[in-house]
Coordinates of C-alpha atoms in Angstrom, one line a residue:
M1 CA 0.0 0.0 0.0
T2 CA 1.3 3.5 -0.8
H3 CA 0.2 6.8 0.7
R4 CA -0.4 10.2 -0.8
V5 CA 2.1 12.8 0.6
V6 CA 1.0 16.3 1.4
I7 CA 2.7 19.5 2.8
T8 CA 1.3 20.7 6.0
G9 CA 4.0 23.1 7.2
M10 CA 6.8 25.2 6.0
G11 CA 9.6 27.3 7.5
A12 CA 12.4 29.4 6.1
V13 CA 15.4 31.6 6.8
T14 CA 16.6 33.3 3.6
P15 CA 18.3 36.6 2.5
M16 CA 14.8 38.0 2.3
G17 CA 14.5 37.5 6.1
V18 CA 13.1 35.0 8.6
G19 CA 9.8 33.2 7.7
V20 CA 8.0 31.9 4.7
D21 CA 5.7 34.9 4.4
T22 CA 8.7 37.2 4.3
L23 CA 10.3 35.1 1.6
W24 CA 7.1 34.7 -0.5
N25 CA 6.1 38.4 -0.3
G26 CA 9.7 39.5 -1.3
L27 CA 9.6 37.2 -4.3
T28 CA 6.2 38.2 -5.6
E29 CA 7.1 41.8 -5.1
G30 CA 10.3 41.4 -7.1
R31 CA 12.6 42.5 -4.3
L32 CA 16.4 41.9 -4.7
A33 CA 17.8 40.5 -1.5
I34 CA 21.4 40.2 -2.8
S35 CA 23.7 42.8 -1.4
P36 CA 27.3 43.9 -1.1
I37 CA 29.3 41.4 1.0
Q38 CA 29.1 42.5 4.7
M39 CA 29.6 39.3 6.7
V40 CA 33.4 39.0 5.8
D41 CA 36.2 41.1 4.7
A42 CA 36.0 40.9 0.9
S43 CA 38.9 43.2 0.1
R44 CA 41.1 40.4 -1.2
L45 CA 38.3 38.9 -3.3
A46 CA 37.3 39.6 -6.9
V47 CA 33.6 39.0 -6.1
H48 CA 31.4 41.7 -4.5
F49 CA 28.0 40.4 -3.7
A50 CA 26.2 37.7 -1.7
G51 CA 22.8 36.6 -0.6
Q52 CA 23.2 37.2 3.1
A53 CA 20.6 36.5 5.8
L54 CA 21.3 39.8 7.4
D55 CA 18.0 40.1 9.2
Y56 CA 18.7 36.9 11.1
K57 CA 19.9 37.4 14.7
A58 CA 20.8 34.3 16.7
E59 CA 19.9 35.9 19.9
D60 CA 16.3 36.3 18.8
H61 CA 15.9 32.5 18.7
F62 CA 18.4 30.9 21.1
D63 CA 20.0 31.4 24.5
K64 CA 23.7 32.0 24.9
R65 CA 24.5 28.3 25.6
E66 CA 22.6 27.2 22.4
I67 CA 24.4 29.8 20.3
R68 CA 27.8 28.6 21.5
T69 CA 26.9 24.9 20.6
M70 CA 25.3 25.3 17.2
E71 CA 26.9 26.4 13.9
R72 CA 24.9 29.0 11.9
F73 CA 23.6 26.4 9.4
T74 CA 22.2 24.3 12.2
Q75 CA 20.6 27.4 13.9
F76 CA 18.9 28.1 10.5
A77 CA 17.6 24.5 10.4
V78 CA 16.1 24.6 13.9
V79 CA 14.4 28.1 13.3
A80 CA 12.9 26.9 10.1
A81 CA 11.8 23.6 11.6
R82 CA 10.1 25.4 14.4
E83 CA 8.1 27.5 11.9
A84 CA 7.3 24.3 9.9
M85 CA 6.1 22.6 13.2
Q86 CA 4.0 25.7 14.1
T87 CA 2.3 26.1 10.8
S88 CA 1.6 22.4 10.6
G89 CA -0.1 22.3 13.9
L90 CA 1.3 18.9 14.6
N91 CA 1.8 17.8 18.1
I92 CA 4.4 15.1 18.5
E93 CA 2.9 14.1 21.9
E94 CA -0.1 12.8 20.1
M95 CA 1.9 10.7 17.6
D96 CA 4.4 7.8 17.7
P97 CA 7.8 9.6 17.7
Y98 CA 9.4 6.8 15.8
R99 CA 7.0 7.4 12.9
A100 CA 8.3 11.0 12.6
G101 CA 11.5 11.7 10.8
C102 CA 14.1 14.5 10.2
I103 CA 16.0 14.6 6.9
V104 CA 18.0 17.8 6.3
G105 CA 20.4 18.2 3.4
V106 CA 23.6 20.1 3.7
G107 CA 26.0 20.8 0.9
V108 CA 29.1 21.7 2.9
G109 CA 28.5 21.8 6.7
G110 CA 30.4 24.0 9.1
L111 CA 32.9 25.5 6.8
T112 CA 33.0 28.8 8.5
M113 CA 33.9 27.2 11.8
T114 CA 36.5 25.0 10.0
E115 CA 38.1 28.2 8.7
S116 CA 38.3 29.9 12.1
E117 CA 39.4 26.8 14.0
H118 CA 42.1 26.1 11.4
Q119 CA 43.4 29.6 11.8
S120 CA 43.5 29.1 15.6
F121 CA 45.4 25.9 15.0
L122 CA 48.0 27.6 12.9
E123 CA 48.4 30.4 15.4
N124 CA 48.1 28.6 18.7
G125 CA 48.5 24.9 18.2
A126 CA 46.4 21.8 18.5
S127 CA 45.4 22.3 22.2
K128 CA 43.4 25.5 21.2
I129 CA 40.9 23.7 18.8
S130 CA 37.5 23.9 20.3
A131 CA 36.2 20.7 21.8
R132 CA 32.9 21.6 20.2
Y133 CA 34.4 21.9 16.7
V134 CA 33.6 18.4 15.4
P135 CA 30.0 18.1 16.6
M136 CA 29.3 21.6 15.4
M137 CA 30.9 21.2 12.0
I138 CA 29.5 17.9 10.8
A139 CA 26.8 18.1 8.2
N140 CA 24.4 15.7 9.9
M141 CA 24.1 17.9 13.0
A142 CA 21.3 20.1 11.4
A143 CA 19.1 16.9 11.2
G144 CA 20.2 15.8 14.7
E145 CA 19.5 19.1 16.3
V146 CA 16.0 19.4 14.7
A147 CA 15.2 16.0 16.2
M148 CA 16.5 17.1 19.6
K149 CA 14.3 20.2 19.6
T150 CA 11.2 18.4 18.3
G151 CA 11.3 15.0 19.8
F152 CA 11.1 13.2 16.3
K153 CA 12.8 9.8 16.7
G154 CA 12.3 8.2 13.4
A155 CA 14.7 8.1 10.4
N156 CA 17.2 10.9 10.7
F157 CA 20.1 11.7 8.3
A158 CA 21.6 14.2 6.1
T159 CA 21.8 14.2 2.2
V160 CA 25.0 15.6 0.8
T161 CA 24.7 16.1 -2.9
A162 CA 26.0 19.7 -3.3
C163 CA 23.3 21.9 -4.7
A164 CA 20.8 19.1 -4.9
S165 CA 21.0 18.2 -1.2
G166 CA 17.8 20.0 -0.1
A167 CA 15.7 18.6 -2.9
H168 CA 17.1 15.0 -2.4
A169 CA 16.2 15.3 1.3
I170 CA 12.6 16.2 0.5
G171 CA 12.5 13.4 -2.1
E172 CA 13.9 10.8 0.3
A173 CA 11.3 11.9 3.0
F174 CA 8.6 11.7 0.3
R175 CA 9.6 8.0 -0.4
K176 CA 9.6 7.1 3.4
I177 CA 6.1 8.5 3.8
K178 CA 4.7 7.1 0.5
H179 CA 5.9 3.6 1.3
G180 CA 4.7 3.6 4.8
Y181 CA 7.9 3.9 6.8
L182 CA 6.9 7.3 8.3
D183 CA 3.8 9.2 8.9
C184 CA 5.5 12.7 8.8
C185 CA 8.9 14.1 8.3
L186 CA 10.6 17.5 8.7
C187 CA 12.8 17.7 5.6
G188 CA 14.7 20.2 3.6
G189 CA 18.2 21.8 3.5
S190 CA 20.4 24.3 5.3
E191 CA 23.5 26.1 4.4
S192 CA 25.8 29.0 5.6
T193 CA 29.2 29.1 3.9
I194 CA 29.7 32.8 3.3
S195 CA 33.4 33.0 4.3
E196 CA 36.4 34.4 2.6
F197 CA 37.8 31.0 2.2
C198 CA 34.6 29.6 0.5
L199 CA 34.1 32.6 -1.6
A200 CA 37.8 32.4 -2.8
G201 CA 37.3 28.8 -3.7
F202 CA 34.2 29.3 -5.9
Q203 CA 35.8 32.5 -7.3
N204 CA 38.9 30.7 -8.4
M205 CA 36.9 28.0 -10.3
R206 CA 35.2 30.8 -12.1
A207 CA 31.7 29.9 -10.8
L208 CA 30.9 33.3 -9.2
T209 CA 30.0 36.5 -11.0
R210 CA 32.7 39.2 -10.8
T211 CA 30.4 42.0 -12.0
E212 CA 30.4 45.3 -10.0
E213 CA 26.8 46.1 -11.0
L214 CA 24.4 44.7 -8.3
T215 CA 21.3 44.5 -10.6
R216 CA 23.4 42.4 -13.1
A217 CA 24.9 40.0 -10.6
S218 CA 22.4 37.1 -10.6
I219 CA 20.6 37.1 -13.9
P220 CA 19.6 33.5 -14.8
F221 CA 19.0 32.7 -18.5
D222 CA 20.1 36.2 -19.6
K223 CA 22.6 36.3 -22.3
D224 CA 25.0 38.5 -20.1
R225 CA 24.9 36.0 -17.1
S226 CA 28.4 35.6 -15.8
G227 CA 28.2 33.3 -12.7
F228 CA 26.2 32.7 -9.6
V229 CA 25.9 34.7 -6.4
L230 CA 26.7 32.7 -3.2
G231 CA 23.8 32.8 -0.7
E232 CA 22.8 31.2 2.7
G233 CA 19.7 30.1 4.3
C234 CA 17.4 27.2 5.0
G235 CA 14.0 25.7 4.0
I236 CA 12.2 23.0 5.9
L237 CA 8.9 21.4 5.0
M238 CA 6.5 19.2 7.0
L239 CA 5.6 16.3 4.8
E240 CA 2.8 14.1 6.0
S241 CA 0.7 11.3 4.9
Y242 CA -2.7 12.3 3.6
E243 CA -4.4 10.0 6.2
S244 CA -2.5 11.7 9.1
A245 CA -3.1 15.2 7.8
K246 CA -6.8 14.6 7.2
A247 CA -7.3 12.8 10.6
R248 CA -6.2 15.9 12.5
G249 CA -7.7 18.4 10.2
A250 CA -4.5 20.0 9.1
H251 CA -4.2 22.7 6.4
I252 CA -2.7 21.4 3.3
Y253 CA -0.6 23.6 1.1
A254 CA 0.0 21.2 -1.8
E255 CA 0.6 17.6 -2.6
L256 CA 4.0 16.2 -3.4
G257 CA 3.3 13.7 -6.1
G258 CA 6.6 12.6 -7.6
Y259 CA 10.4 12.6 -7.3
G260 CA 13.1 12.0 -9.9
A261 CA 16.7 11.4 -9.1
T262 CA 19.4 10.8 -11.7
C263 CA 23.1 11.5 -12.4
D264 CA 24.8 13.0 -15.5
A265 CA 27.8 10.7 -15.0
Y266 CA 29.6 13.4 -17.1
H267 CA 31.9 15.9 -15.2
Q268 CA 32.7 17.1 -11.7
T269 CA 31.2 20.6 -12.1
S270 CA 29.8 20.9 -15.6
P271 CA 26.3 19.7 -16.5
S272 CA 25.9 17.4 -19.4
P273 CA 25.2 19.8 -22.4
D274 CA 22.4 17.7 -23.8
G275 CA 20.5 17.7 -20.5
S276 CA 19.4 14.2 -21.0
A277 CA 19.8 13.0 -17.3
A278 CA 18.2 16.1 -15.9
A279 CA 15.3 15.6 -18.3
R280 CA 14.9 12.0 -17.1
A281 CA 14.6 13.3 -13.5
M282 CA 11.8 15.5 -14.6
Q283 CA 10.1 12.8 -16.5
D284 CA 10.3 10.4 -13.6
A285 CA 8.9 13.0 -11.2
Y286 CA 5.8 14.0 -13.4
N287 CA 5.2 10.3 -14.3
E288 CA 5.2 9.2 -10.7
A289 CA 2.8 12.1 -9.9
G290 CA 0.4 10.9 -12.6
V291 CA 0.8 14.2 -14.4
A292 CA 0.9 14.4 -18.2
P293 CA 3.7 16.8 -19.5
A294 CA 1.1 19.1 -20.9
Q295 CA -0.5 19.5 -17.4
V296 CA 2.7 21.0 -15.9
A297 CA 2.3 24.8 -16.0
Y298 CA 5.4 26.0 -14.1
I299 CA 9.0 25.1 -13.6
N300 CA 11.1 26.5 -10.7
A301 CA 14.3 26.2 -12.4
H302 CA 17.7 25.5 -10.9
G303 CA 18.7 28.7 -12.9
T304 CA 22.0 29.5 -11.4
S305 CA 23.1 32.3 -13.7
T306 CA 26.0 30.4 -15.0
S307 CA 26.5 30.0 -18.8
M308 CA 26.6 26.2 -18.8
N309 CA 23.8 25.4 -16.3
D310 CA 21.2 27.7 -17.8
A311 CA 21.8 26.4 -21.4
S312 CA 21.9 22.8 -20.2
E313 CA 18.7 23.1 -18.1
T314 CA 16.9 24.7 -21.1
A315 CA 18.0 21.8 -23.3
A316 CA 16.7 19.4 -20.6
L317 CA 13.4 21.1 -20.5
K318 CA 13.0 20.6 -24.2
V319 CA 13.8 16.9 -24.0
A320 CA 11.4 16.4 -21.1
F321 CA 8.5 18.4 -22.5
G322 CA 9.0 18.5 -26.2
D323 CA 7.0 21.3 -27.9
H324 CA 5.2 22.0 -24.5
A325 CA 8.5 23.5 -23.2
Y326 CA 7.6 26.7 -25.0
N327 CA 4.3 26.9 -23.1
L328 CA 5.9 26.5 -19.7
K329 CA 6.3 29.4 -17.3
I330 CA 9.8 29.2 -15.9
S331 CA 11.5 31.3 -13.2
S332 CA 14.6 31.2 -11.0
T333 CA 14.3 32.1 -7.3
K334 CA 18.1 32.6 -7.3
S335 CA 17.7 35.8 -9.3
M336 CA 16.5 37.4 -6.1
I337 CA 18.3 35.5 -3.2
G338 CA 21.4 34.0 -4.9
H339 CA 22.4 30.3 -4.8
L340 CA 21.9 28.8 -1.3
L341 CA 23.9 25.6 -2.3
G342 CA 22.6 22.7 -0.2
A343 CA 19.6 24.8 0.9
A344 CA 18.6 26.0 -2.5
G345 CA 16.4 23.0 -3.5
A346 CA 14.5 23.1 -0.2
V347 CA 13.7 26.9 -0.3
E348 CA 12.8 26.5 -4.0
A349 CA 10.4 23.6 -3.1
I350 CA 8.6 25.9 -0.7
V351 CA 8.4 28.6 -3.4
T352 CA 7.0 25.9 -5.9
A353 CA 4.5 24.7 -3.3
K354 CA 3.3 28.3 -2.7
T355 CA 3.1 28.8 -6.4
V356 CA 0.7 25.8 -6.8
E357 CA -1.3 26.9 -3.7
T358 CA -1.7 30.5 -4.8
D359 CA -1.6 30.3 -8.7
T360 CA 1.2 33.0 -8.5
I361 CA 4.5 32.7 -10.4
H362 CA 7.3 35.0 -9.4
R363 CA 9.4 36.6 -12.0
T364 CA 13.1 36.0 -12.9
L365 CA 14.4 39.4 -11.8
G366 CA 17.1 41.0 -13.9
Y367 CA 16.2 39.1 -17.0
Q368 CA 16.7 41.5 -19.9
T369 CA 18.7 40.1 -22.9
P370 CA 17.5 36.9 -24.5
D371 CA 20.1 34.2 -25.3
P372 CA 19.6 32.0 -28.3
A373 CA 20.6 29.1 -26.2
C374 CA 17.9 29.9 -23.6
D375 CA 14.8 30.6 -25.7
L376 CA 11.9 29.7 -23.3
D377 CA 9.6 31.9 -21.2
Y378 CA 11.5 32.9 -18.1
C379 CA 9.0 35.3 -16.7
G380 CA 11.2 38.3 -17.0
N381 CA 8.4 40.9 -17.2
G382 CA 6.9 40.5 -13.7
T383 CA 4.8 38.3 -11.4
V384 CA 2.3 36.1 -13.4
Q385 CA -1.2 35.1 -12.1
M386 CA -2.5 31.9 -13.8
P387 CA -3.9 28.5 -12.9
V388 CA -1.0 26.1 -11.8
Q389 CA -2.3 22.6 -11.3
A390 CA 1.2 21.0 -11.4
A391 CA 4.7 22.3 -11.2
L392 CA 8.2 21.0 -11.0
S393 CA 11.2 22.2 -8.9
N394 CA 14.6 21.3 -10.3
S395 CA 18.0 21.1 -8.5
L396 CA 21.2 20.2 -10.3
G397 CA 24.4 19.7 -8.2
F398 CA 28.1 19.4 -8.8
G399 CA 29.0 15.8 -9.4
G400 CA 26.1 15.6 -11.9
H401 CA 23.4 15.0 -9.2
N402 CA 19.9 15.8 -10.5
A403 CA 16.7 16.0 -8.4
C404 CA 13.2 17.0 -9.4
L405 CA 10.1 17.3 -7.3
C406 CA 6.5 17.4 -8.8
F407 CA 4.0 19.3 -6.8
K408 CA 0.2 19.2 -7.5
K409 CA -2.7 21.3 -6.3
F410 CA -4.3 19.5 -3.4
T411 CA -7.7 18.0 -3.8
D412 CA -9.6 15.5 -1.6
E413 CA -10.2 13.4 -4.7
T414 CA -7.8 10.5 -5.3

């Protein structure tokens, strides 16, 4: 027996601010949340902008002891999970805790702490490395801390697949609920790696834009795109079986109907130009959801603003949808908040669910100049209001990891 999987809660920390409403309002208003780098000294760098969660203040959410024992990416996950729990209305005391899981994807983990502790090691020796370093740095601690704060005792792990981490976490949670291993799961992705060291690494591999013009920094699918903008944040969804949600009268935002996961098996950092593996992930997702290609109205694209990704993703959409690709509405959330790495797919899943719920498609901000290699409808002219019965969210990570989630408008009808 399989189960329908629905979304009953959502939480977010992003460059737009804290909370899903703040994120969604900013996107639909077309607000640029990318800004000059303030969190670190960027004087030695060739990059100038980042998607920083500047409105997030740890002391607003945690006491001093908690702040000392949780890295920033883990704090984000706990804050977003609390919001997802609150909006879901779920009470763990009324459930079997072993039927409630936590799966949180992280692309990198505690890199900022690694950077500072390594500097301390070089200057002061091994004895000065913090005893908290290892448990705070490891990527799985976001999922672990979410469980400690919520009492969820079911399946608990981290997916680590670069920029697809958050989407894979949601997909794996979907599978566990669909096939009866869990009744609910807090799932998503979290990341905070805005450090001089990390920025330099992405800069030197020519992945980040070096433009000095803020409004032309993150411009997915535009002919003048020149690299992505590094961002930070977190998105957490409460996935739940339809039976569980219905029994307690929960509000349902949307249904998660399908999940596709493939690999390019092509290159460490470059996507396959023909987009065939990404296309297969999309096809697997909409087929599992029981949705015909022509029924898909919207794609929340991975859309990084790099030359190769955007052209390859466009090619993949044409393979997956044929002529219908030209009817799709497509937009990139990264145009307004930057690339959140392991958190990107989770935040974008929230955005896609809100799109399906509200029939509102946010624009791709900054899109001006068409590229012959990217010749689809990227919603460059503003927010679009139209019926959205089904939508896909794409996440494509270094290593060739592809994840696609298919969301459907919720109905009580099977």
